[in-house]
Amino acid sequence: MAPPHNPSSRSRSRTKWAQRVLPAFFLATALAATGGTAASFPEFSRPYSIGGCDGAHIDPVGVLFHGDEAGGQGSLSDVVRHTGWTNSDGSTQQLRVLIDDSPLDYSCRDQYGQAASAGSTDARDHIRIWRIPFYDGRGVPYKSAGTPHSEYYDCGQHQIYDENASGDSGYDVGRQVLKSYYYPTVHQMETEYWGNTDPRWNDCNNYWFRSNGYGVKIQINTSHG
Amino acid sequence: MGIGRRSARLVLAACTGILGGLSLMLAISASGHDGGSATSSTLATSAGLPVHVEAELSGLDYTRQPTKEYLPCTRPTEPANFTFYSLGPEVAGMPLVAVLRDCDTPGKEGPIRANSVTYVYGVAIGLPCVDTTVDGEGGCSPPLSVTSEPLCEISPADYDFGRDSTNLTLRGTTGASFFGGSRLELYAGETSVAVAGSDPSLVRMAVDALRAEPDSAAPADPISAREQDGDLPAPAPGALTGDLPCTDPTYESGGG
């Protein structure tokens, strides 16, 4: 369960957060048998969401859904089905997504949707999802990208967590939590190093944070019963 | 091996002081498996400016010998065992606002770990960035950062996500462009140097200001206003293919 909203006690909130996510982290780590391979697929999006099409980088892309059912709605529905994240509150961000690969061409798009474990003023796990319109003609017709993260509420808006006791930021934990929900299932998962590690500054509580640069590919080929 | 270290991070925050002077605050924090205990002290820089150091160092292991794949972590207050680069105290009117020293446990999600020194440049002294509310989430991304990593731990052969072009020549050495030029990497000697930001033109401009910090300098040390003109060193043999073994120049093997 998400820790309670407590703007006046960030350290307490973070401690509970660490207690909550550490088991998920260890599970995801122990089960990441295919982890750590180099990326070998065509670029599908830019590495960070943006605030407006001319805006600065925001959240790192941490997941790629691919497969017959991995369009925008299929990916969003599958996330909700696996995680139980039924809350869809949150702001809208943009992402430049691949529309052609010769030459590479990206188009700025609004997110397709979002799913979260709690409401817009609560600590929660949260993911925004974008549909990738490019059809590569090589048997992987549908893709969607997502920016999973764990966040708390303070200073009137959501804040990505700083490093927990394992040295993982809210970006890393959000991805690991998502992976934990997908294991063990029929889905194939592959963890790769994507390198989107640019630092980000939290002005509410004055700390730096960033992703460790890993992303996960999740295959969604069949509808669940 | 049971490595007690998880990660170490140094943050150097610059802020305006009384009478408009510049004071520097250093915060070094690290967390270990055993919880760690906090220590703090105040140092003085060579310029006489106060430097406040906070550290949680219990459980950390900074003495283990290098393996073929990984260098031992060094403290933020001691020289790193690889050359690291900065853009000096400021670049294009943007001051240095933070220095981040990360050194993480290998193998948590894959073989590549964070072992880096990052210089972050902001919009003003004490202000890393301004776009804190446009996205409904707190925080913001600084306009420029420079991250140095040892090529023996991470080479361009390890990843290709978002790589626009390879075999660029930047500052006389091999480079590559990623993500539409919002990240330029240069491979200099045994170091991978990544200049990153939202504006590709700013990133490209910053490449010309790159300079190596002295081997004797620690990430926590203040940096002076000087320039390094000319070419950066060519990549070391094997550095671009993942075949460069990690050797720590400060590690003395044998002898007990």
CSV table of C-alpha atoms in Angstrom, one decimal, chain A residues 41-135:
chain,number,residue,atom,x,y,z
A,41,PHE,CA,16.3,-2.5,-31.4
A,42,PRO,CA,15.5,0.6,-33.3
A,43,GLU,CA,15.1,3.7,-31.3
A,44,PHE,CA,11.4,4.1,-30.4
A,45,SER,CA,11.3,7.5,-28.7
A,46,ARG,CA,13.5,10.1,-27.2
A,47,PRO,CA,14.8,9.2,-23.7
A,48,TYR,CA,12.9,11.7,-21.6
A,49,SER,CA,9.3,13.0,-21.5
A,50,ILE,CA,9.1,16.7,-21.9
A,51,GLY,CA,6.8,19.5,-20.5
A,52,GLY,CA,5.4,20.9,-23.7
A,53,CYS,CA,6.9,20.1,-27.1
A,54,ASP,CA,9.6,22.7,-26.6
A,55,GLY,CA,10.0,22.0,-22.9
A,56,ALA,CA,12.9,20.6,-20.9
A,57,HIS,CA,13.5,17.0,-20.1
A,58,ILE,CA,11.3,15.6,-17.3
A,59,ASP,CA,11.1,11.8,-16.6
A,60,PRO,CA,13.3,9.1,-18.2
A,61,VAL,CA,11.6,6.5,-20.3
A,62,GLY,CA,11.9,3.2,-18.4
A,63,VAL,CA,9.8,0.7,-20.2
A,64,LEU,CA,9.0,-0.3,-23.7
A,65,PHE,CA,5.9,-2.4,-24.4
A,66,HIS,CA,6.0,-4.3,-27.7
A,67,GLY,CA,4.0,-6.9,-29.4
A,68,ASP,CA,0.6,-7.5,-31.0
A,69,GLU,CA,-1.3,-6.1,-28.0
A,70,ALA,CA,1.2,-3.3,-27.1
A,71,GLY,CA,-0.6,-0.4,-28.7
A,72,GLY,CA,-1.6,2.5,-26.4
A,73,GLN,CA,-4.8,1.0,-25.1
A,74,GLY,CA,-3.4,-2.5,-24.9
A,75,SER,CA,-0.4,-1.5,-22.9
A,76,LEU,CA,-2.4,0.7,-20.6
A,77,SER,CA,-4.9,-2.0,-20.0
A,78,ASP,CA,-2.3,-4.6,-19.4
A,79,VAL,CA,-0.5,-2.4,-16.8
A,80,VAL,CA,-3.8,-1.8,-15.0
A,81,ARG,CA,-4.6,-5.5,-15.1
A,82,HIS,CA,-1.2,-6.5,-13.7
A,83,THR,CA,-0.7,-3.8,-11.1
A,84,GLY,CA,-4.2,-2.8,-10.1
A,85,TRP,CA,-3.3,0.8,-10.6
A,86,THR,CA,-6.7,2.1,-11.4
A,87,ASN,CA,-6.2,5.8,-10.7
A,88,SER,CA,-5.7,7.9,-13.7
A,89,ASP,CA,-5.2,11.3,-12.1
A,90,GLY,CA,-2.2,13.4,-13.1
A,91,SER,CA,-0.9,16.0,-15.4
A,92,THR,CA,-0.1,15.5,-19.1
A,93,GLN,CA,3.4,15.3,-20.4
A,94,GLN,CA,4.7,14.9,-23.9
A,95,LEU,CA,7.2,12.6,-25.6
A,96,ARG,CA,8.9,12.6,-29.0
A,97,VAL,CA,8.0,9.3,-30.5
A,98,LEU,CA,9.3,7.5,-33.6
A,99,ILE,CA,7.2,8.0,-36.7
A,100,ASP,CA,9.8,7.0,-39.3
A,101,ASP,CA,13.3,5.4,-39.3
A,102,SER,CA,14.7,6.5,-42.6
A,103,PRO,CA,15.7,9.0,-41.7
A,104,LEU,CA,14.9,9.0,-38.0
A,105,ASP,CA,11.9,11.2,-37.4
A,106,TYR,CA,10.2,11.9,-34.1
A,107,SER,CA,6.9,13.6,-33.4
A,108,CYS,CA,5.9,15.3,-30.2
A,109,ARG,CA,2.8,13.6,-28.8
A,110,ASP,CA,0.6,13.8,-25.7
A,111,GLN,CA,0.6,10.8,-23.5
A,112,TYR,CA,-1.9,8.1,-24.3
A,113,GLY,CA,-2.9,7.6,-20.7
A,114,GLN,CA,-1.6,7.0,-17.2
A,115,ALA,CA,-2.1,4.7,-14.3
A,116,ALA,CA,-1.3,5.1,-10.7
A,117,SER,CA,-1.6,3.2,-7.4
A,118,ALA,CA,-3.2,6.2,-5.6
A,119,GLY,CA,-4.6,9.6,-6.1
A,120,SER,CA,-3.1,12.9,-7.1
A,121,THR,CA,-2.2,14.0,-3.6
A,122,ASP,CA,-0.9,10.7,-2.3
A,123,ALA,CA,2.4,8.9,-2.5
A,124,ARG,CA,2.1,6.4,-5.3
A,125,ASP,CA,3.6,4.4,-8.1
A,126,HIS,CA,2.7,6.0,-11.4
A,127,ILE,CA,3.3,5.5,-15.1
A,128,ARG,CA,2.5,7.6,-18.2
A,129,ILE,CA,2.2,5.8,-21.5
A,130,TRP,CA,2.7,6.9,-25.1
A,131,ARG,CA,1.8,5.0,-28.2
A,132,ILE,CA,4.7,4.6,-30.7
A,133,PRO,CA,3.1,5.1,-34.1
A,134,PHE,CA,6.0,3.7,-36.2
A,135,TYR,CA,5.4,0.3,-37.8
